[in-house]
mmCIF file of C-alpha atoms and ligand atoms in Angstrom:
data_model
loop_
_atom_site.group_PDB
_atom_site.id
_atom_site.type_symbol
_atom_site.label_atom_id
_atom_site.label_comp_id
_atom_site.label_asym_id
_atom_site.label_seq_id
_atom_site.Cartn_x
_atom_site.Cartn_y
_atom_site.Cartn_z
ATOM 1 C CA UNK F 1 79.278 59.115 81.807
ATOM 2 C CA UNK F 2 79.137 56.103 84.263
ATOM 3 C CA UNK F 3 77.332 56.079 87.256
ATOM 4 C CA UNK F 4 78.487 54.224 90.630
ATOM 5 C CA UNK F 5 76.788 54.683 93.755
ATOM 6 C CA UNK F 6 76.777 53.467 97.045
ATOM 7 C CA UNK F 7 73.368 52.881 98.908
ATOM 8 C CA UNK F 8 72.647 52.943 102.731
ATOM 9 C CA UNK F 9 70.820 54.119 105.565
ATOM 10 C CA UNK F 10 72.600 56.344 107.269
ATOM 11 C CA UNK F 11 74.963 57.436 104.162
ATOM 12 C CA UNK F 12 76.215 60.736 104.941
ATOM 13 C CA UNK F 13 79.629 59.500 107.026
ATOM 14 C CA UNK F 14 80.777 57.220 104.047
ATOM 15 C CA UNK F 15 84.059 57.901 102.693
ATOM 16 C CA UNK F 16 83.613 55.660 99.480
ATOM 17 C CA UNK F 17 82.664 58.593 96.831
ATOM 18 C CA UNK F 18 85.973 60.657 97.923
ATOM 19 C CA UNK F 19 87.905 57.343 97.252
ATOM 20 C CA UNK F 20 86.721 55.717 94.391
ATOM 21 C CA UNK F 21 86.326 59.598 93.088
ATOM 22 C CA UNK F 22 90.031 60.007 93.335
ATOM 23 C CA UNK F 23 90.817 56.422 92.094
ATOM 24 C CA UNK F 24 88.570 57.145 89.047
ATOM 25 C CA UNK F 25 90.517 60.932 88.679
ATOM 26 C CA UNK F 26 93.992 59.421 88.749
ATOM 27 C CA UNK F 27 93.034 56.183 86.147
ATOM 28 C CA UNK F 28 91.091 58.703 83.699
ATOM 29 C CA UNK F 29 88.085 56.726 83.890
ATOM 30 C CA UNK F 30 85.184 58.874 82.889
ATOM 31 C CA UNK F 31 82.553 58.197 85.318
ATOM 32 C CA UNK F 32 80.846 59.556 89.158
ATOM 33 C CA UNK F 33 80.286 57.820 92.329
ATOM 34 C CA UNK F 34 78.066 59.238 94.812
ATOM 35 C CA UNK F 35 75.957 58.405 97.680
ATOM 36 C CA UNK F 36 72.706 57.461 98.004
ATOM 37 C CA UNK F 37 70.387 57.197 101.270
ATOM 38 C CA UNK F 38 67.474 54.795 100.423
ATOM 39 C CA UNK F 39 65.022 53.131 102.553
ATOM 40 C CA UNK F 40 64.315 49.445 101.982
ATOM 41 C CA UNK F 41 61.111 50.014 99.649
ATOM 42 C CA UNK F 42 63.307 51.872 97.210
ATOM 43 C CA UNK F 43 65.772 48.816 96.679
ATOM 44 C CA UNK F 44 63.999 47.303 93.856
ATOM 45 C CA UNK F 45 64.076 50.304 92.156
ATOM 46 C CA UNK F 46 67.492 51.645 92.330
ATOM 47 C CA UNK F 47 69.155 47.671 91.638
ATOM 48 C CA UNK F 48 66.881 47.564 88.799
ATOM 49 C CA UNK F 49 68.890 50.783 86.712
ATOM 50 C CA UNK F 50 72.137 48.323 87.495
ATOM 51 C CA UNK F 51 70.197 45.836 84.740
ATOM 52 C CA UNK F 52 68.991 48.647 82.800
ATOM 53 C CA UNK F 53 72.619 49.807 82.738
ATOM 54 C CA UNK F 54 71.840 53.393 83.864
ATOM 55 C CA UNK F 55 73.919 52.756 86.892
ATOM 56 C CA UNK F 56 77.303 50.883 86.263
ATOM 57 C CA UNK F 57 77.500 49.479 89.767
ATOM 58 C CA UNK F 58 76.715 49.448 93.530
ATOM 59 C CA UNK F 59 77.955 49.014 96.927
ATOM 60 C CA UNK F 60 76.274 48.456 99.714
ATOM 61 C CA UNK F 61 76.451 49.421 102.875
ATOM 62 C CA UNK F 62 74.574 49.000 106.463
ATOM 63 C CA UNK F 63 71.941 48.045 106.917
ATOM 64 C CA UNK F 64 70.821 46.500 103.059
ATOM 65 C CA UNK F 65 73.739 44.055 102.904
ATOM 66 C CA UNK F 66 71.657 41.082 103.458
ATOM 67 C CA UNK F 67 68.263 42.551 102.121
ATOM 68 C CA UNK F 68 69.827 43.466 98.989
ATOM 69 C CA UNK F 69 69.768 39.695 98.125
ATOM 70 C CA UNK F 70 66.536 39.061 96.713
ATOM 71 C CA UNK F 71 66.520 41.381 94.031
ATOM 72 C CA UNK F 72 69.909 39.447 92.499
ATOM 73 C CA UNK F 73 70.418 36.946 89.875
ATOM 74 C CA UNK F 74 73.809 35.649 91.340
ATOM 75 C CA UNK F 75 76.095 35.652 94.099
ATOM 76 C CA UNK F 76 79.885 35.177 94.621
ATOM 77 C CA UNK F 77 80.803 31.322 96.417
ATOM 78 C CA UNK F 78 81.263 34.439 99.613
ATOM 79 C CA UNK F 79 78.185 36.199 99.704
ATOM 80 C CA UNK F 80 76.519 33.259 99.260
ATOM 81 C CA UNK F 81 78.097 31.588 101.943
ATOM 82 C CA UNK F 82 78.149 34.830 104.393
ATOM 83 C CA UNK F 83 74.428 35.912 102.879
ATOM 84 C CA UNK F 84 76.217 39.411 102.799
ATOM 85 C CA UNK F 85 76.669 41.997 99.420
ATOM 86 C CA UNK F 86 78.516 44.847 98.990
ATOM 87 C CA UNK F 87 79.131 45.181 95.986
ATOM 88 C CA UNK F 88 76.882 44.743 92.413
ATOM 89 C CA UNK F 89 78.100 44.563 88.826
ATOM 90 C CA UNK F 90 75.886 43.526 85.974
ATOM 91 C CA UNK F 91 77.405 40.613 83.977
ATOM 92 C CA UNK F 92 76.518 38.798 81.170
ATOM 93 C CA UNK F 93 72.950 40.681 81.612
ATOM 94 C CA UNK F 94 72.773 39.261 85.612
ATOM 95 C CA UNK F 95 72.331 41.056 88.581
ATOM 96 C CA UNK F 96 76.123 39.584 90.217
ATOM 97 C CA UNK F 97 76.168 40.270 94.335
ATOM 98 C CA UNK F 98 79.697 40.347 95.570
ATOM 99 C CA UNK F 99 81.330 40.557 98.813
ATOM 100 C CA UNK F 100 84.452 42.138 99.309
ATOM 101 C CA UNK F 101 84.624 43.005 102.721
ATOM 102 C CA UNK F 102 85.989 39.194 102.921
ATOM 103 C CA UNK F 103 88.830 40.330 101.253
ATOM 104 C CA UNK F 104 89.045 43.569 102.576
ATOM 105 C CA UNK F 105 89.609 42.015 105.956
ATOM 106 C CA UNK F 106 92.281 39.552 104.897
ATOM 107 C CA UNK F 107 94.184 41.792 103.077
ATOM 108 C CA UNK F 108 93.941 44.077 105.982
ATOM 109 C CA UNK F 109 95.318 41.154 108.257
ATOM 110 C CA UNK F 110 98.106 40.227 106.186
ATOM 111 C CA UNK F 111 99.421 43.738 106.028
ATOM 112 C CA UNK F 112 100.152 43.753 109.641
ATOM 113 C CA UNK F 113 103.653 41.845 111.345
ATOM 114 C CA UNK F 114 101.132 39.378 112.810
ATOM 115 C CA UNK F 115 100.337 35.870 111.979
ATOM 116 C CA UNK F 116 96.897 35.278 112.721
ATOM 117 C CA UNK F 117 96.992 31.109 111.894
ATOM 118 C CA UNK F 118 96.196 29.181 114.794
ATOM 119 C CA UNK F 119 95.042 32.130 117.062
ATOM 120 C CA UNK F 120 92.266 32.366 119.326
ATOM 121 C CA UNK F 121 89.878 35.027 118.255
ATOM 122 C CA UNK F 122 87.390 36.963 120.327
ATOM 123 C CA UNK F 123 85.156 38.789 118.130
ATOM 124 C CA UNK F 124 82.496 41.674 120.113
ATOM 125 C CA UNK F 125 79.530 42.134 117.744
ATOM 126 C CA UNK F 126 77.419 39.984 115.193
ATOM 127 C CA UNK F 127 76.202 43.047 113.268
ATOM 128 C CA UNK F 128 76.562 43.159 108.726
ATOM 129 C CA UNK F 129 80.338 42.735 109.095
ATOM 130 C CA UNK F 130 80.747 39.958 111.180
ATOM 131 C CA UNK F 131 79.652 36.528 108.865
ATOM 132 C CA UNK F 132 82.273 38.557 106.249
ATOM 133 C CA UNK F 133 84.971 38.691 109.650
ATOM 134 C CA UNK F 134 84.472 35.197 110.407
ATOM 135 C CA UNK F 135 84.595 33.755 106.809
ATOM 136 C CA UNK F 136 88.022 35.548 106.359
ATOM 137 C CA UNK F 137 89.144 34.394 110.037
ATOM 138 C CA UNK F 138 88.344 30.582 108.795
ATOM 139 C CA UNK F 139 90.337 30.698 105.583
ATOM 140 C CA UNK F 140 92.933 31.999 107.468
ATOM 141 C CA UNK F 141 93.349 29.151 109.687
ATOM 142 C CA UNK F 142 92.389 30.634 113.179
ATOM 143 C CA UNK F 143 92.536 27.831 115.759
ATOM 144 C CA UNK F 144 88.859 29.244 117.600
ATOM 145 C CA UNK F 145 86.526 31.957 117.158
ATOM 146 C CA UNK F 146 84.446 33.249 119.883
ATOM 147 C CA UNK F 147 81.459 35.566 119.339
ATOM 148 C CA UNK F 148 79.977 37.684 122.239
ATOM 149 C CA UNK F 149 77.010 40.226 121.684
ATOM 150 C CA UNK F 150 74.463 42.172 123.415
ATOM 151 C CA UNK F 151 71.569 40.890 121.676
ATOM 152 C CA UNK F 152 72.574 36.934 122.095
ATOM 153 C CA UNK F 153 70.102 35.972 119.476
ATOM 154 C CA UNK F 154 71.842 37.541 116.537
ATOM 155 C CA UNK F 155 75.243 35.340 117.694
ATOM 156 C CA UNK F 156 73.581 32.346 118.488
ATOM 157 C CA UNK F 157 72.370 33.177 114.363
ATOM 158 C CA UNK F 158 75.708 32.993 113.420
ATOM 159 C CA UNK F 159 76.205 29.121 114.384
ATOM 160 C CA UNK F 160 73.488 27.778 112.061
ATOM 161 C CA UNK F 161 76.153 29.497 108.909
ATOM 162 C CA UNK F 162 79.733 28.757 110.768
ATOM 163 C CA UNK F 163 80.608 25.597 112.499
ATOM 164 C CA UNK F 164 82.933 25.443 115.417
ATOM 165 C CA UNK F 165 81.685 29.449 116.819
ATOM 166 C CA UNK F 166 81.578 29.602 120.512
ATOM 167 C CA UNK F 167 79.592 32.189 122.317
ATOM 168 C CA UNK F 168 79.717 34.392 124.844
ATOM 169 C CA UNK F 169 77.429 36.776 127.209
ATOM 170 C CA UNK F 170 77.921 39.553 126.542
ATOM 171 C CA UNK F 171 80.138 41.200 129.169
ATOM 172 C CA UNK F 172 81.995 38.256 129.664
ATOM 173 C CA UNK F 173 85.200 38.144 129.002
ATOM 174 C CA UNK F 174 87.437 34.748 128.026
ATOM 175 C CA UNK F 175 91.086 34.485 127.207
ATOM 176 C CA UNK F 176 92.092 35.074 123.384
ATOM 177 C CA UNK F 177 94.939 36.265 121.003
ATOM 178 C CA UNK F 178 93.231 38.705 118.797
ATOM 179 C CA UNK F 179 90.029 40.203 119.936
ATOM 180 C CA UNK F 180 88.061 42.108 117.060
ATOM 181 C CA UNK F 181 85.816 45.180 118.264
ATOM 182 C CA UNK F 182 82.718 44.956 115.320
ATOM 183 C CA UNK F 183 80.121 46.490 117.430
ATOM 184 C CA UNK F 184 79.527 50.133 116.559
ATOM 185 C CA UNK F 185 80.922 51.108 120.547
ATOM 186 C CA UNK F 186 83.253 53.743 120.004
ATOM 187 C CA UNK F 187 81.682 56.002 116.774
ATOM 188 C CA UNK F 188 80.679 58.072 119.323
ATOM 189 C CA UNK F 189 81.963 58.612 122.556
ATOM 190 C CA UNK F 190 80.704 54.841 123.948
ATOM 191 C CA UNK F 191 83.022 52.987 125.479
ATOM 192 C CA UNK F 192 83.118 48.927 125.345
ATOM 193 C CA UNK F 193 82.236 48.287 129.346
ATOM 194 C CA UNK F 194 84.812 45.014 129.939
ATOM 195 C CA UNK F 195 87.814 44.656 131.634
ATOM 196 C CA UNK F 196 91.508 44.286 129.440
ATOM 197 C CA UNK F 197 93.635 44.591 132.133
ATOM 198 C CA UNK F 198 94.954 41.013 132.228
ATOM 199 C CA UNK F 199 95.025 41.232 128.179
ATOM 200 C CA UNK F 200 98.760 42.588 128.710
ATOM 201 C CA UNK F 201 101.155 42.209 125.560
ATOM 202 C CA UNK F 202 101.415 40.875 122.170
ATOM 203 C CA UNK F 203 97.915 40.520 121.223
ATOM 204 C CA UNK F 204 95.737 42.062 118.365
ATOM 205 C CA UNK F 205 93.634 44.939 119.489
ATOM 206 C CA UNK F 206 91.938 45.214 115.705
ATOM 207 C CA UNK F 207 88.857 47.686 115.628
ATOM 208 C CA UNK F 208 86.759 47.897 112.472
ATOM 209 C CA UNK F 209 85.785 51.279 113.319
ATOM 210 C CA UNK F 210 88.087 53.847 111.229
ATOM 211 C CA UNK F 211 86.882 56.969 112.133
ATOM 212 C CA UNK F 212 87.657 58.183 114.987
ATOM 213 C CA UNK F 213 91.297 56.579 113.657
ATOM 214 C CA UNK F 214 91.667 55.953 117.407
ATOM 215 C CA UNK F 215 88.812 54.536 119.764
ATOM 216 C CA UNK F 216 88.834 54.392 123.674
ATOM 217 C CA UNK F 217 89.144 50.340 122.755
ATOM 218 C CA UNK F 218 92.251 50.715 120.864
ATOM 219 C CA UNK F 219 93.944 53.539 123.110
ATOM 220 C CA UNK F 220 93.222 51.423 126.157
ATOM 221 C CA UNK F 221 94.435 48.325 124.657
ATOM 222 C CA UNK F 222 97.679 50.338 123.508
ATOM 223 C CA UNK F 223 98.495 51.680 126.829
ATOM 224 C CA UNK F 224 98.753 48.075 127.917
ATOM 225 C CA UNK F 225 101.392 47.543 125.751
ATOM 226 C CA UNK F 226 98.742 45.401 123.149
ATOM 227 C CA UNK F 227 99.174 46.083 119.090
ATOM 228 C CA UNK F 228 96.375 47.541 117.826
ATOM 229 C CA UNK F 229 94.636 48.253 114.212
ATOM 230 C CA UNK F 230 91.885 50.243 113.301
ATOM 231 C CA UNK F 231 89.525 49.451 110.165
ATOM 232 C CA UNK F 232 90.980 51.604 107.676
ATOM 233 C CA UNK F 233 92.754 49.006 105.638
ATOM 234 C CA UNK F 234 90.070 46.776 105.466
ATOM 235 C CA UNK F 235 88.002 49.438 104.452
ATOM 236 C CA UNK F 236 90.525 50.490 101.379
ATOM 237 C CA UNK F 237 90.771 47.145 100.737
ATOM 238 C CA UNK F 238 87.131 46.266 100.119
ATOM 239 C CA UNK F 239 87.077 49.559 97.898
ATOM 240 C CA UNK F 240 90.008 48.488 95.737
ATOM 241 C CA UNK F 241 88.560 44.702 95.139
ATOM 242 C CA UNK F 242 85.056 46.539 94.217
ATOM 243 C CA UNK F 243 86.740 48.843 91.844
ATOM 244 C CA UNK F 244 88.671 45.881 90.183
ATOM 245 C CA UNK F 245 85.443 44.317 89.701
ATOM 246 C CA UNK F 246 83.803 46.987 87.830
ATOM 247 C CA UNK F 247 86.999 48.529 85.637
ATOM 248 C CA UNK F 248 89.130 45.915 85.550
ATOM 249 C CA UNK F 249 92.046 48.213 86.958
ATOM 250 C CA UNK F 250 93.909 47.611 90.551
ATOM 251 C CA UNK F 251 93.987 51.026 92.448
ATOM 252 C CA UNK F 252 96.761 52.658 93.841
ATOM 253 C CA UNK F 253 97.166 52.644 97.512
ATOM 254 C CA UNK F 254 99.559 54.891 98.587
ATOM 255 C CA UNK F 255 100.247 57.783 101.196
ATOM 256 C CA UNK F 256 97.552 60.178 99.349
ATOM 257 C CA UNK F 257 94.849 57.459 99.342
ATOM 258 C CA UNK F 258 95.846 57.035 103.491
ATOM 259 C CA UNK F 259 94.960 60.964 103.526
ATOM 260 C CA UNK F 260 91.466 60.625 102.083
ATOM 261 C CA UNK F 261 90.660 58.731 105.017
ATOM 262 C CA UNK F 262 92.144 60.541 107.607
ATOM 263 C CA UNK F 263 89.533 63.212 109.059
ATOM 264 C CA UNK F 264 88.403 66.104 107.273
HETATM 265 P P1 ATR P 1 73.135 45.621 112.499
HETATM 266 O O1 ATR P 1 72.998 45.079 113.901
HETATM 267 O O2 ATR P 1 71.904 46.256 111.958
HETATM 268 O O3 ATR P 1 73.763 44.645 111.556
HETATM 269 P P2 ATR P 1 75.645 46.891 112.668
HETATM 270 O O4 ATR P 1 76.040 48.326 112.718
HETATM 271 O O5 ATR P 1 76.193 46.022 111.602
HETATM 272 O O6 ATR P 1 74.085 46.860 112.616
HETATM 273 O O7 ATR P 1 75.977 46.203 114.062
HETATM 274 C C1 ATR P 1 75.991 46.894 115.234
HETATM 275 C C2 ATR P 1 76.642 46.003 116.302
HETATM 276 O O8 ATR P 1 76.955 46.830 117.430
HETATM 277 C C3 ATR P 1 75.714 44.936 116.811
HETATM 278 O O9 ATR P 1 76.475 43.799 117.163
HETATM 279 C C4 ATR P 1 75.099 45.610 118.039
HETATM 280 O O10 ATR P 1 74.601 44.730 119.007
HETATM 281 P P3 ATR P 1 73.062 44.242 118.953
HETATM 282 O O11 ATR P 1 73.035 43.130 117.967
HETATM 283 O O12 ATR P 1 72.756 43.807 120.335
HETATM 284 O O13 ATR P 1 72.256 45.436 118.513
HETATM 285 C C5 ATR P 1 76.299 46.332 118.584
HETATM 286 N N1 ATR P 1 75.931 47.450 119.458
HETATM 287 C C6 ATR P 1 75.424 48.645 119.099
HETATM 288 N N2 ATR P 1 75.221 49.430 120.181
HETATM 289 C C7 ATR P 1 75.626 48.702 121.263
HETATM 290 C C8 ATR P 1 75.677 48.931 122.680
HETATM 291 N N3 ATR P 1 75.274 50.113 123.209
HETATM 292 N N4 ATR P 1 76.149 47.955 123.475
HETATM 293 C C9 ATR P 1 76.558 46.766 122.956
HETATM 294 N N5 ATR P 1 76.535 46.476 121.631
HETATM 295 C C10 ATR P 1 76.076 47.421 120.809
#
């Protein structure tokens, strides 16, 4: 039987084995998908069954998404480019690292009644997801993208990959159309500390957290009559391009996939 497996550090929250589990179910494919917590020292290891083909394929998930790189052969034009994998698939006898939160996003984007070309962007965070955010935001035509984080550094990072990023201090606050919560504020009971009252209608409240489906961020932003989006799409999204990559098959997406996701 196939193996899949998705590696990280924490693991337990992730809702990839219940969905590619289901997905694999429905399609008749004959293979598992569980998860796997690893600490950095056993990544050569575990990528090395992907080449000896005792595990069919990977994804990868905070925090090995850049440190996964080394032990490749290959990666896609976009994890090249964003220096981020989540996804691995052995092809032609190399080690291929893909990224498909990229696509995840955009698909995620397009979904919505909102067109995102030529808006200003504010995104809060420069964490794993964020080169993956801002790749997908450029292809999509934004007209600016703004980066604000606590820990400057990582934003000011962020420049030397994409041109044209402004940043911000964090806890300042600028004007924008879409602002993009990719900080982990709000898994818990944290709340982002700025100020959205003058952010009143018709912009883009998105938050990549799924779970809770609704964060203090997005319920705020709501209540002042803002759309708002959590990460759930994005996060089917990147599943569905990982499992077309490794059986060749295009998922369903439908109400019953929306309910895996939901809270248990
Ligand atoms: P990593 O930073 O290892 O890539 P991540 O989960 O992808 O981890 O990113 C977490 C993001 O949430 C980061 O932007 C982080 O800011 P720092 O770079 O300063 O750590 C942000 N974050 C986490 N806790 C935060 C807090 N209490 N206040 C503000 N930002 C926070």
């Amino acid at each position: 039987m196939k193996k899949y497996f998705v590696i990280g550090n924490p693991i337990d929250h992730s809702l990839s084995p219940k969905l590619h589990n289901h997905w694999l179910t429905i399609n008749n494919i004959k293979a598992i998908y569980d998860r796997k917590k690893i600490n950095e020292a056993d990544l050569r290891s575990i990528i090395s069954q992907v080449k000896e083909k005792k595990i069919n394929g990977i994804n990868v998930t905070v925090p090995f998404k850049k440190t996964v790189i080394p032990y490749l052969d290959q990666l896609s034009p976009e994890a090249e480019q964003t220096q981020s994998v989540n996804t691995i698939i052995l092809s032609n006898g190399n080690l291929v690292g893909h990224n498909t939160d990229i696509a995840g996003f955009t698909k995620a984007i397009k979904a919505l009644n909102f067109n995102i070309e030529g808006k200003k962007v504010f995104i809060l965070g420069a964490g794993g997801v964020v080169p993956s955010i801002i790749f997908a935001l450029k292809k999509m035509n934004v007209s600016q993208i703004i980066v604000s984080n606590r820990t400057k550094k990582k934003a000011e990072d962020l420049k030397l990959r994409f041109k044209n990023l402004e940043i911000l201090n964090w806890g300042d606050i600028t004007d924008f159309d879409v602002i993009i919560n990719a900080t982990s504020l709000g898994l818990n009971e944290e709340t982002i500390n700025l100020d959205f009252s003058k952010s009143i209608n018709n912009k883009l409240f998105y938050d990549v957290i799924y779970n809770p489906a609704e964060t203090n961020f997005l319920n705020e932003a709501k209540k002042l009559g803002n759309k708002t989006e959590n990460g759930r799409l994005m996060f089917i999204y990147q599943a569905f391009e990982a499992f077309k990559l490794w059986h060749g098959i295009e998922p369903q997406i439908n109400s019953e996939v929306l309910k895996i996701l939901n809270n248990d």
